[in-house]
Coordinates of N, CA and C in Angstrom, one line a residue:
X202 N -80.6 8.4 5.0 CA -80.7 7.7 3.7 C -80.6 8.7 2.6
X203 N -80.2 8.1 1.3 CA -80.3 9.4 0.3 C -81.3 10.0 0.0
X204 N -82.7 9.4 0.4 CA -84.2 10.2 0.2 C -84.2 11.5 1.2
X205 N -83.0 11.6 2.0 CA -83.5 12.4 3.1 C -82.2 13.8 2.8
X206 N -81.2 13.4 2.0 CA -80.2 13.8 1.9 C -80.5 15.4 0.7
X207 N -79.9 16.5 0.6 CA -80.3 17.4 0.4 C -78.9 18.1 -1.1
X208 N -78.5 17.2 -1.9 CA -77.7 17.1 -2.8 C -78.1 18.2 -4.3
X209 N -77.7 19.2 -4.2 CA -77.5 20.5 -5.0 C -76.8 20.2 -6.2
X210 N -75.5 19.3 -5.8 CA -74.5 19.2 -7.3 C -73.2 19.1 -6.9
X211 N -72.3 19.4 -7.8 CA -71.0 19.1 -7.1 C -70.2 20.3 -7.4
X212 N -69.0 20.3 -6.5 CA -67.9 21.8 -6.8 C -66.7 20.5 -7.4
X213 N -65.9 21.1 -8.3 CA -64.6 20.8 -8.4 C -63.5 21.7 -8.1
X214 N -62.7 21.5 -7.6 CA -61.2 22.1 -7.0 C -60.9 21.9 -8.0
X215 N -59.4 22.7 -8.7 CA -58.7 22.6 -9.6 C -57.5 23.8 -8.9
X216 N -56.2 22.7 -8.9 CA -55.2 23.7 -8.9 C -54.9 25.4 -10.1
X217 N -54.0 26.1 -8.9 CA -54.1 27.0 -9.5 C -53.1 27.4 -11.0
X218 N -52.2 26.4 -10.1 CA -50.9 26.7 -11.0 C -50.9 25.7 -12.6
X219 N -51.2 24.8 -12.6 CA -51.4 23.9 -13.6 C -53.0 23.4 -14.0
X220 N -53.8 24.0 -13.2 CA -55.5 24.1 -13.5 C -55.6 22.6 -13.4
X221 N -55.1 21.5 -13.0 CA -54.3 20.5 -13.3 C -56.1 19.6 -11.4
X222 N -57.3 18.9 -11.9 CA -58.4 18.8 -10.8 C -57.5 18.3 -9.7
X223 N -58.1 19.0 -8.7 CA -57.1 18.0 -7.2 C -58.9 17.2 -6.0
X224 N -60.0 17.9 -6.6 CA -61.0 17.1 -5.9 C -62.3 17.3 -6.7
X225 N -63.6 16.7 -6.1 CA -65.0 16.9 -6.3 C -65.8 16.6 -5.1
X226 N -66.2 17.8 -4.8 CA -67.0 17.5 -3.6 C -68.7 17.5 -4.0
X227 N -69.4 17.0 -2.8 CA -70.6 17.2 -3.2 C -71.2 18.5 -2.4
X228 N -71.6 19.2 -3.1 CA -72.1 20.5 -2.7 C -72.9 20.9 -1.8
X229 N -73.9 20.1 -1.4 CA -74.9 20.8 -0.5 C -74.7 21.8 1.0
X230 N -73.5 20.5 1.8 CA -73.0 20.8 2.8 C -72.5 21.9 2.9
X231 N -71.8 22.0 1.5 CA -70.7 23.1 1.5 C -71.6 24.6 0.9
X232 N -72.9 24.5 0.0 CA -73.4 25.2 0.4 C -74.0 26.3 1.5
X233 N -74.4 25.2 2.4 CA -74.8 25.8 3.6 C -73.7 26.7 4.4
X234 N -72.3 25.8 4.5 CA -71.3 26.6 5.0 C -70.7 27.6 4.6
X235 N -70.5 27.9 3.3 CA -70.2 29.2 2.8 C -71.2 30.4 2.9
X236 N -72.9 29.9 2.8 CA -73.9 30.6 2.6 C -73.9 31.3 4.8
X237 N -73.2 30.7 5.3 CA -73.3 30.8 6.8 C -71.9 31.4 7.5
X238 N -70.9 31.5 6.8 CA -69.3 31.8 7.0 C -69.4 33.6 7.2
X239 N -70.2 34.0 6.0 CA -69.9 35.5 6.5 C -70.7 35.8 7.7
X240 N -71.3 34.7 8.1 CA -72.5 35.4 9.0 C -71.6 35.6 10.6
X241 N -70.8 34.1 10.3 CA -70.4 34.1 11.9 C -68.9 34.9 11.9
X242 N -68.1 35.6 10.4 CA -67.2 36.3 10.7 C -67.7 37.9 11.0
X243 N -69.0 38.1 10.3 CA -69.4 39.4 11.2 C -69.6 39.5 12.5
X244 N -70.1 38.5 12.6 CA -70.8 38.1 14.2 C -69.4 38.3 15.4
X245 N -68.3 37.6 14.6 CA -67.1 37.7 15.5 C -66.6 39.5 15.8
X246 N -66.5 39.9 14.7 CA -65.8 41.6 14.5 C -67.0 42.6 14.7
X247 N -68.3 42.3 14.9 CA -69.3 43.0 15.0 C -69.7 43.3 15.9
X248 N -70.3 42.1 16.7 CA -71.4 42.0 17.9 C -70.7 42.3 19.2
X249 N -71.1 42.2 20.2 CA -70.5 42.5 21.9 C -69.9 41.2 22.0
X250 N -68.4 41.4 22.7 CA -67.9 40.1 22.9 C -69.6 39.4 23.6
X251 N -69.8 39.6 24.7 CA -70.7 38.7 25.9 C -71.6 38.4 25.2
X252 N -72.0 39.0 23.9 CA -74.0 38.5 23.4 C -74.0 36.9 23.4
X253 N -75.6 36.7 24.3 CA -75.6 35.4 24.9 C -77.1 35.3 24.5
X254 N -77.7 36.1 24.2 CA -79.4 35.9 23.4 C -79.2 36.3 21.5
X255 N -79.9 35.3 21.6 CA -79.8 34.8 20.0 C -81.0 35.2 19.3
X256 N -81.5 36.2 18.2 CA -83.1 35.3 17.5 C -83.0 35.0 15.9
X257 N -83.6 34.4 15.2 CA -83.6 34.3 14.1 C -85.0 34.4 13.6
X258 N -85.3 34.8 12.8 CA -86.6 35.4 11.9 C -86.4 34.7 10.3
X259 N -87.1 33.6 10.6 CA -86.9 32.4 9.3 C -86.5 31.0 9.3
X260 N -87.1 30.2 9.6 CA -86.3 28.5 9.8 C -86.3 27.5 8.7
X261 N -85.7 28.2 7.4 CA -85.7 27.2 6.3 C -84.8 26.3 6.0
X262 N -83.9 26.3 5.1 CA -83.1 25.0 5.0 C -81.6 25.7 5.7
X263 N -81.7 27.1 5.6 CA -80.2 27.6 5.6 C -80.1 28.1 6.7
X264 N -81.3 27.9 7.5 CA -81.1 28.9 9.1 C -80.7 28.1 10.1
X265 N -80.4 26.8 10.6 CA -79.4 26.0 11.2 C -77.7 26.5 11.1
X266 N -77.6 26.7 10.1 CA -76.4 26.9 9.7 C -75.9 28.5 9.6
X267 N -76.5 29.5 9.7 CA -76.4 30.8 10.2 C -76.2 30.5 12.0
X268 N -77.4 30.0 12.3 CA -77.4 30.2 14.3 C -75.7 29.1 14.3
X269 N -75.5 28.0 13.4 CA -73.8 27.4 14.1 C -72.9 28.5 14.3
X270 N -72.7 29.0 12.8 CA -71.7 29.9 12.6 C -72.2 30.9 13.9
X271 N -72.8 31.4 14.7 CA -72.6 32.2 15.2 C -72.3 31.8 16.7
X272 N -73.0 30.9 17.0 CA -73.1 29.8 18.2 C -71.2 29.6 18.1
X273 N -71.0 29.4 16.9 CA -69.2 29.1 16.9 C -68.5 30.3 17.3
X274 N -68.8 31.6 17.5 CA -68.0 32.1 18.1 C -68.5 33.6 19.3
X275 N -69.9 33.3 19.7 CA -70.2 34.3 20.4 C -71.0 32.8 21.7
X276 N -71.0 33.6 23.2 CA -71.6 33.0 23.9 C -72.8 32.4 24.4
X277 N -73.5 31.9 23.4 CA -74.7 31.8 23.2 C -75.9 30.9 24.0
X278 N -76.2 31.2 25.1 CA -77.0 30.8 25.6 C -78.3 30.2 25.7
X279 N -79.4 31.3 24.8 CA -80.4 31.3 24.6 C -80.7 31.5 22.9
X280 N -81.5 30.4 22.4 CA -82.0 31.2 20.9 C -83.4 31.2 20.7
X281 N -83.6 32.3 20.5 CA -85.6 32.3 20.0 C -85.3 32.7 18.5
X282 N -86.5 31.7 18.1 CA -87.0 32.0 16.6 C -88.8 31.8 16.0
X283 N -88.7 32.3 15.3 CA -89.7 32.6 14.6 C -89.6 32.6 13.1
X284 N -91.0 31.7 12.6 CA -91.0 31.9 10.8 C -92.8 32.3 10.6
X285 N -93.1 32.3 9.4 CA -94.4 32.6 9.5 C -95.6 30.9 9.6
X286 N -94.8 30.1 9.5 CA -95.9 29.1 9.6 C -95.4 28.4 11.1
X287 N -96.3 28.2 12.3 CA -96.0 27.8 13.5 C -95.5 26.4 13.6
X288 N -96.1 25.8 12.6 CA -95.5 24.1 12.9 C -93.8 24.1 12.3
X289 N -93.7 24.9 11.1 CA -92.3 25.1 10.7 C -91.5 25.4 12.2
X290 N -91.8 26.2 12.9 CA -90.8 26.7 13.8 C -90.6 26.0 15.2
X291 N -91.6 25.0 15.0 CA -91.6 23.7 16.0 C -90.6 23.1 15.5
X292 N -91.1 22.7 14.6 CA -89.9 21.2 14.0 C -88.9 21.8 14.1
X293 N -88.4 23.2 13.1 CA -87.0 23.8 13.7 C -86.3 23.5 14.9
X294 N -86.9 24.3 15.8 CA -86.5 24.3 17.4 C -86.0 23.0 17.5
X295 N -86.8 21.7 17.6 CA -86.7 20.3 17.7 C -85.4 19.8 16.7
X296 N -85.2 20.1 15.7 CA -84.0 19.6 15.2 C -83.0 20.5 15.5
X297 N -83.1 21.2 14.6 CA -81.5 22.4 15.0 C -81.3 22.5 16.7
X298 N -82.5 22.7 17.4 CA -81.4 22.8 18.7 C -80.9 21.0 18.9
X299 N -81.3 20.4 18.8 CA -80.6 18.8 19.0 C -79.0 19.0 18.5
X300 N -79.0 19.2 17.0 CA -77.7 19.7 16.2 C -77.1 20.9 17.1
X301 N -77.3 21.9 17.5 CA -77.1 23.0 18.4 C -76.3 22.5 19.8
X302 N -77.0 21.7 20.4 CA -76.8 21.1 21.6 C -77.3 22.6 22.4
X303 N -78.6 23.0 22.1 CA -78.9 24.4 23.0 C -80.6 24.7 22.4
X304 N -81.1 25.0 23.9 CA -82.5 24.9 23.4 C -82.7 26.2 22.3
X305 N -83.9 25.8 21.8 CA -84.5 26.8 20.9 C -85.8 27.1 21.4
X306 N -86.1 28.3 21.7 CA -87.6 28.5 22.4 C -88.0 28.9 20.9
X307 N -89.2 28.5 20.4 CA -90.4 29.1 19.3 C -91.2 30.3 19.9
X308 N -91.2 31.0 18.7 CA -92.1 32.6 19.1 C -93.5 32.5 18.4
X309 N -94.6 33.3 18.9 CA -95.6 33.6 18.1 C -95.4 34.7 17.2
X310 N -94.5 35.4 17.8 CA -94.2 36.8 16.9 C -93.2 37.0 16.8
X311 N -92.4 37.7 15.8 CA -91.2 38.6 15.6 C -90.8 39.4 16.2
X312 N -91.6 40.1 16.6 CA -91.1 41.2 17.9 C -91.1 40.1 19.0
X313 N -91.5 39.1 19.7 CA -91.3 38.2 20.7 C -89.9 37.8 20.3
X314 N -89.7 37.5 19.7 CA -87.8 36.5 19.1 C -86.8 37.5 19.1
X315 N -87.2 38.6 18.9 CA -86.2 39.3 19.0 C -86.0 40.2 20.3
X316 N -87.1 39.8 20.9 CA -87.0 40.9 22.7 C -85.5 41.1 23.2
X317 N -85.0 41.9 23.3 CA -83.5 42.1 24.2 C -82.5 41.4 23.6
X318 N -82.9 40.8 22.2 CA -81.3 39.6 21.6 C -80.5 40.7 21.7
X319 N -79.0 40.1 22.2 CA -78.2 41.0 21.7 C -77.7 40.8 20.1
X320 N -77.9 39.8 18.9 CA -77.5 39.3 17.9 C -79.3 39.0 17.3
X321 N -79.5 39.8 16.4 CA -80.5 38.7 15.2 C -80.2 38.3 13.9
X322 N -81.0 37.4 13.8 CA -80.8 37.0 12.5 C -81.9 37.0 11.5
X323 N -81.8 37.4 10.2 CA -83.1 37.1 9.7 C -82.5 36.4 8.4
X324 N -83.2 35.4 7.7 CA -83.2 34.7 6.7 C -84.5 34.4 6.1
X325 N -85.2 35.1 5.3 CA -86.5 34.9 4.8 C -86.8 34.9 3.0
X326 N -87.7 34.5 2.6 CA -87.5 35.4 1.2 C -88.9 36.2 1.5
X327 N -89.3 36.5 2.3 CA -90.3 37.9 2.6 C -90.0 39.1 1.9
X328 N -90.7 39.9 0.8 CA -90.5 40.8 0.4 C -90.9 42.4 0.9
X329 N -91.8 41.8 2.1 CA -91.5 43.1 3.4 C -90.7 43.3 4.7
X330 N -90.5 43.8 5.2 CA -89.8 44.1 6.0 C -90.5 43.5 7.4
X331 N -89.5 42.0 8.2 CA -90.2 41.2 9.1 C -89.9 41.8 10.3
X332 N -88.8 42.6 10.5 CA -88.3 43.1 12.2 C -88.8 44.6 12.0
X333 N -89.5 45.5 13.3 CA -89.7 46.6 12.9 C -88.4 47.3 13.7
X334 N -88.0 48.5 13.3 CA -86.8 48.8 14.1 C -87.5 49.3 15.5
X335 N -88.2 49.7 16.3 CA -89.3 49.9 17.7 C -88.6 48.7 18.3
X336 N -88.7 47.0 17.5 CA -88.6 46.2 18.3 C -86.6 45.8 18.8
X337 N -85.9 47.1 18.3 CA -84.5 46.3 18.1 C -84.0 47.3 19.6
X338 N -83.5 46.6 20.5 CA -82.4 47.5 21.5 C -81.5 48.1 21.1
X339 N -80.9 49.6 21.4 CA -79.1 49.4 21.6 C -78.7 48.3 21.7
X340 N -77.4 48.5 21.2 CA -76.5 47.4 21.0 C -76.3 46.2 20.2
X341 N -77.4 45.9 19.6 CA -78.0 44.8 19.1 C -77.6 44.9 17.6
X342 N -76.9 43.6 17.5 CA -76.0 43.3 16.0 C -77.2 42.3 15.2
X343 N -77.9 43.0 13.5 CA -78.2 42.4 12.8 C -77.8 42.5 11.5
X344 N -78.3 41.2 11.5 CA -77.1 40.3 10.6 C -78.2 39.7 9.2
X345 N -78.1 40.5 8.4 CA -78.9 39.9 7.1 C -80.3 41.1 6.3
X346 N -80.5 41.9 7.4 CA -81.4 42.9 6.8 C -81.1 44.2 7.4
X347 N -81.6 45.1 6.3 CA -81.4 46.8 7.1 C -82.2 47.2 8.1
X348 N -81.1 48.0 8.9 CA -82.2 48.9 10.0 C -81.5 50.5 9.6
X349 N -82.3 51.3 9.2 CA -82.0 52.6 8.0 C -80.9 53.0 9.3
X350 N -81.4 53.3 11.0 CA -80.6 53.9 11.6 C -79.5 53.8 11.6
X351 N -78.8 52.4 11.4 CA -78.1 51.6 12.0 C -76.3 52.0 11.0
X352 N -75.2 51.6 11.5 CA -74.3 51.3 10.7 C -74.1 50.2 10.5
X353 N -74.1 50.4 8.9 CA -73.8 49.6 7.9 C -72.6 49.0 7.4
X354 N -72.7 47.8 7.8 CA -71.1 46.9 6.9 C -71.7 45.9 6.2
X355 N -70.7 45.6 5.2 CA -71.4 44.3 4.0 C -70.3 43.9 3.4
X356 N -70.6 42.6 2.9 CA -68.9 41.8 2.5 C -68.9 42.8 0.8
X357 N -69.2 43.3 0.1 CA -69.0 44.1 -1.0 C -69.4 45.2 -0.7
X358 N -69.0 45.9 -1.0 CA -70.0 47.7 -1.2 C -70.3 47.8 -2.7
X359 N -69.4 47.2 -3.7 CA -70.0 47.5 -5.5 C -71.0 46.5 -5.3
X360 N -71.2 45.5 -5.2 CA -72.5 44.3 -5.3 C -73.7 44.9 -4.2
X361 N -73.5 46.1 -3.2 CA -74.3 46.4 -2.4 C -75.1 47.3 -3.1
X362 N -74.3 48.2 -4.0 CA -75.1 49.4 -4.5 C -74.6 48.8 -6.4
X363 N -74.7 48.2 -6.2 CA -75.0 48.2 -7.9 C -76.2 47.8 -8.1
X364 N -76.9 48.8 -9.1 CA -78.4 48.4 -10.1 C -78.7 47.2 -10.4
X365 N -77.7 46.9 -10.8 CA -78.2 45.3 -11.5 C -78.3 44.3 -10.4
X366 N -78.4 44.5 -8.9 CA -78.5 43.5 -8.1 C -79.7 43.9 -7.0
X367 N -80.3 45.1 -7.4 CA -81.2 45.7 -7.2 C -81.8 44.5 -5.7
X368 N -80.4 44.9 -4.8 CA -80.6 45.1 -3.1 C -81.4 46.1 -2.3
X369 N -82.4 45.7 -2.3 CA -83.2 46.9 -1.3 C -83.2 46.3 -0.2
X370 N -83.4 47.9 0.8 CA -83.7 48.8 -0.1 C -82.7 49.9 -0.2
X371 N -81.4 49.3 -0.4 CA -79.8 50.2 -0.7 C -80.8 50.7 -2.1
X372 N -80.9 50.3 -3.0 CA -81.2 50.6 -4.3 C -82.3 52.2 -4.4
X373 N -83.1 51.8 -3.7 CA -84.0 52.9 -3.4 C -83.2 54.3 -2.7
X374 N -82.9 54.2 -1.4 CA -82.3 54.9 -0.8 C -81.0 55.7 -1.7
X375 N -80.5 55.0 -2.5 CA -79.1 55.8 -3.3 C -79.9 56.2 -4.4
X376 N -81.2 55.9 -5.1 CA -81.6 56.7 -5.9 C -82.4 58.3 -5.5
X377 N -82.7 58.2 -4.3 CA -83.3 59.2 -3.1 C -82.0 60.2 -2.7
X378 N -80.8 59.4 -2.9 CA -79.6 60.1 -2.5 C -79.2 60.2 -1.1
X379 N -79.7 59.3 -0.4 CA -79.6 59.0 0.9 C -78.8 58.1 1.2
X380 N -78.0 57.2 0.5 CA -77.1 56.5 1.0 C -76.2 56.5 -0.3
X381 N -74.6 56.2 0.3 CA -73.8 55.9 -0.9 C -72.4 55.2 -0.1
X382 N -71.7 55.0 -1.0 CA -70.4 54.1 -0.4 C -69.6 55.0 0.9
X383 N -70.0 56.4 1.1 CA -69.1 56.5 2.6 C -70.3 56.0 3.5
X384 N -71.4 55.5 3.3 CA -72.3 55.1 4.8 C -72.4 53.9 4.8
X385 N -71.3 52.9 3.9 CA -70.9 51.6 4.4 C -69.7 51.2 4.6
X386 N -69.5 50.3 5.3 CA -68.3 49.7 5.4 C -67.6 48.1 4.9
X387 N -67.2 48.4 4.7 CA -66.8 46.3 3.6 C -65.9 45.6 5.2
X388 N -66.5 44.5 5.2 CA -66.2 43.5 6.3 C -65.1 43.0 6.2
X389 N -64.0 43.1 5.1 CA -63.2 42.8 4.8 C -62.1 43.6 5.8
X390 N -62.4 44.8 5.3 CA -61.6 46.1 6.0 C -61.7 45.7 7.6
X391 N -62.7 45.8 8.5 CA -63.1 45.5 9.2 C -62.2 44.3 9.9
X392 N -61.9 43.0 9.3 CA -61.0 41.9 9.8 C -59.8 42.4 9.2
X393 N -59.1 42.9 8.7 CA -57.4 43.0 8.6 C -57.4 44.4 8.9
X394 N -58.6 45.3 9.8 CA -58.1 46.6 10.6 C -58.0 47.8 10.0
X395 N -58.2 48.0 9.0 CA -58.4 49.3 8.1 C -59.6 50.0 8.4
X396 N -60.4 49.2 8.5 CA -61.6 49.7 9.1 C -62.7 49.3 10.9
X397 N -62.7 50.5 11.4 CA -63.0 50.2 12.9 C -64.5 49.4 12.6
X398 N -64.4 48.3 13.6 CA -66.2 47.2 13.7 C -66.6 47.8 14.3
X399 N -67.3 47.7 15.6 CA -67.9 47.9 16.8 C -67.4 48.9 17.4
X400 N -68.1 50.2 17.4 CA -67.2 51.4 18.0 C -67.8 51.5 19.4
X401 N -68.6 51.3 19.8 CA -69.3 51.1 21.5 C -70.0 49.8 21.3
X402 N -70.3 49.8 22.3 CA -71.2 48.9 23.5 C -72.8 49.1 23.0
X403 N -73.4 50.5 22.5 CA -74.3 50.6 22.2 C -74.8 51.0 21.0
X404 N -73.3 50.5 19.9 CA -73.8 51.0 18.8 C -75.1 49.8 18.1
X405 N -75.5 50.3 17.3 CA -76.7 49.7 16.4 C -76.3 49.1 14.7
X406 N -75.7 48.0 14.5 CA -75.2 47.8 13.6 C -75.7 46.7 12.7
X407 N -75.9 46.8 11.3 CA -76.4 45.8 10.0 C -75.4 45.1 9.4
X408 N -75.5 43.8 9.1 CA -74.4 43.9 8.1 C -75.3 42.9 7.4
X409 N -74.6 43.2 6.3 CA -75.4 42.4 5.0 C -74.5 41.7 3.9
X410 N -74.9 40.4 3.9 CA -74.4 39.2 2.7 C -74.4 39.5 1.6
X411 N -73.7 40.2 0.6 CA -74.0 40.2 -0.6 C -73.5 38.6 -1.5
X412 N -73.1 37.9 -0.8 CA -72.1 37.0 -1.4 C -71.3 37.3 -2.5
X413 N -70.1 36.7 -2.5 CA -68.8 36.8 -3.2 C -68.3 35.1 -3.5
X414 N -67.5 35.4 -4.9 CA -67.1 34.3 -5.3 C -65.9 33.8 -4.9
X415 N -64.9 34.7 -3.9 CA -64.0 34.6 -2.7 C -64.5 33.0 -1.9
X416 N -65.8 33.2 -1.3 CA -66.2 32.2 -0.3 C -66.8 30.8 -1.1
X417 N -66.5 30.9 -2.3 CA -67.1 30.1 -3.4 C -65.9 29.1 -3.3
X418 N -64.7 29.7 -3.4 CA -63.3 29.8 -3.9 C -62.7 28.6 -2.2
X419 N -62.9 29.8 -1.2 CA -62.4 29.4 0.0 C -62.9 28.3 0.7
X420 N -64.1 27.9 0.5 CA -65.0 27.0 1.9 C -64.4 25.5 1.0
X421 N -64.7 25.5 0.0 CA -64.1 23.9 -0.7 C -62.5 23.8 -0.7
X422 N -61.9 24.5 -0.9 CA -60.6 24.3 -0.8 C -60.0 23.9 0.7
X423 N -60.7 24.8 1.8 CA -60.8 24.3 3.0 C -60.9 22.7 3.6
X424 N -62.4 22.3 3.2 CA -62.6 21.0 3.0 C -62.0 20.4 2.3
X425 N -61.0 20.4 1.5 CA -60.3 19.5 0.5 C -59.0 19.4 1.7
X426 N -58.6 20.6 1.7 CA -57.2 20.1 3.1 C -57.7 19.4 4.4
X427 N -58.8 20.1 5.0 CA -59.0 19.4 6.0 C -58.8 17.8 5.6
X428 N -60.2 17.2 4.6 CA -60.4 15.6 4.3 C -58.9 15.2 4.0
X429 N -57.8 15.8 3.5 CA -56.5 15.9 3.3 C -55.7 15.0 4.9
X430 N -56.0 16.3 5.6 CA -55.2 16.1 6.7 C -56.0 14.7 7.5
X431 N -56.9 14.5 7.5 CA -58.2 13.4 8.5 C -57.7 12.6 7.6
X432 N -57.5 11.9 6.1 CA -56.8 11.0 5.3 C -58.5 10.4 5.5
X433 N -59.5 11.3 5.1 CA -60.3 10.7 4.3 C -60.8 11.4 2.9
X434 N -62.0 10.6 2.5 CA -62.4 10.9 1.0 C -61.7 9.4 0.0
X435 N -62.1 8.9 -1.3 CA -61.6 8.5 -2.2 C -60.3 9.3 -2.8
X436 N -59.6 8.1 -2.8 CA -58.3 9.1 -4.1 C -58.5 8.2 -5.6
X437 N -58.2 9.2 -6.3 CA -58.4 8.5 -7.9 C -57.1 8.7 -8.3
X438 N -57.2 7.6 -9.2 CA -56.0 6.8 -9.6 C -55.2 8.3 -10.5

């Protein structure tokens, strides 16, 4: 019903050539799927083909939709998660894995959810640091927060280290002088081959969402061809 429905606002499409509207969608969906698109194209170019243990650290509105995208293209078996309130991470498990079609075990702890994943995820608005690096294996691709050891990719490198977006803790560390644009890599480079992903089996790698107005651009225009090609949606006169 619409009481249950999670409605943000709407995007309009507008051609490019004559700026001339070709749709309006309603936003929330498409929300979630753009806010979840970089996750599962890192996940593709990043992680070990086989990773089949999943965890996620946070089950709010947007963490269903990070474990799809990744569930879409790595072999995912198993997922543990963990948030900081226990009944949250019940109900999670119980919905998203139904949507999932794959169980979800609940954790008591963060270090329990992440034991041996080859893939984590974290989505929190925690302003400390929820995975400690002690608890991360070799090989293990995370996706959303830093591990200082780790190499670094992110869908921008200027929105990574720019001030005014005051990303930590990039922000800290480049004012320390300990990081700067050769100790990251843009994910971009990474899918059209300019830049190598996954150099072993055991490397230890971060990548981080800065979001871009690219995927703002891309995820609606998508859904407008797809409802295009399926011959659904209203057409207006």
């Amino acid at each position: 019903g619409a009481g249950n429905r999670r409605l943000q606002g709407i995007t309009a499409v507008y051609a490019y050539d004559d700026m001339g509207m070709i749709a309006v969608l309603e936003d929330g969906h498409l929300n979630d799927v753009r806010t979840a698109a970089p996750t599962g194209v890192a996940a593709r170019h990043l992680s070990n083909p086989d990773s089949s243990e999943l965890a996620i650290i946070g089950t709010g509105e947007l963490a269903a939709g990070q474990l799809a995208a990744v569930c879409a293209v790595r072999p995912i078996k198993r997922i543990r998660a963990y948030s900081r309130t226990p009944e949250h991470v019940t109900r999670f498990a119980s919905t998203a894995g139904e949507l999932l079609q794959r169980e979800i075990v609940p954790c008591a702890s963060g270090e329990e959810a992440v034991a041996d994943a080859d893939i984590v995820i974290t989505i929190t608005n925690a302003r400390q640091p929820v995975i400690d690096r002690s608890w991360i294996a070799r090989g293990t691709t995370v996706l959303c927060i830093a591990i200082l050891d780790s190499r670094v990719v992110t869908t921008s490198v200027q929105r990574l280290l720019d001030p005014g977006e005051k990303i930590e803790p990039f922000l800290m560390l480049v004012s320390q002088g300990r990081f700067g644009p050769a100790d990251v890599v843009e994910l971009g480079d990474v899918v059209i081959g300019k830049a190598q992903g996954r150099r072993n089996p055991e490397e230890l790698i971060t990548f981080i969402s800065t979001g871009s107005p690219h995927w703002d651009v891309a995820v609606p225009m998508m859904a407008v061809r797809r409802a295009q090609r399926l011959g659904i949606g209203l057409e207006w006169p």
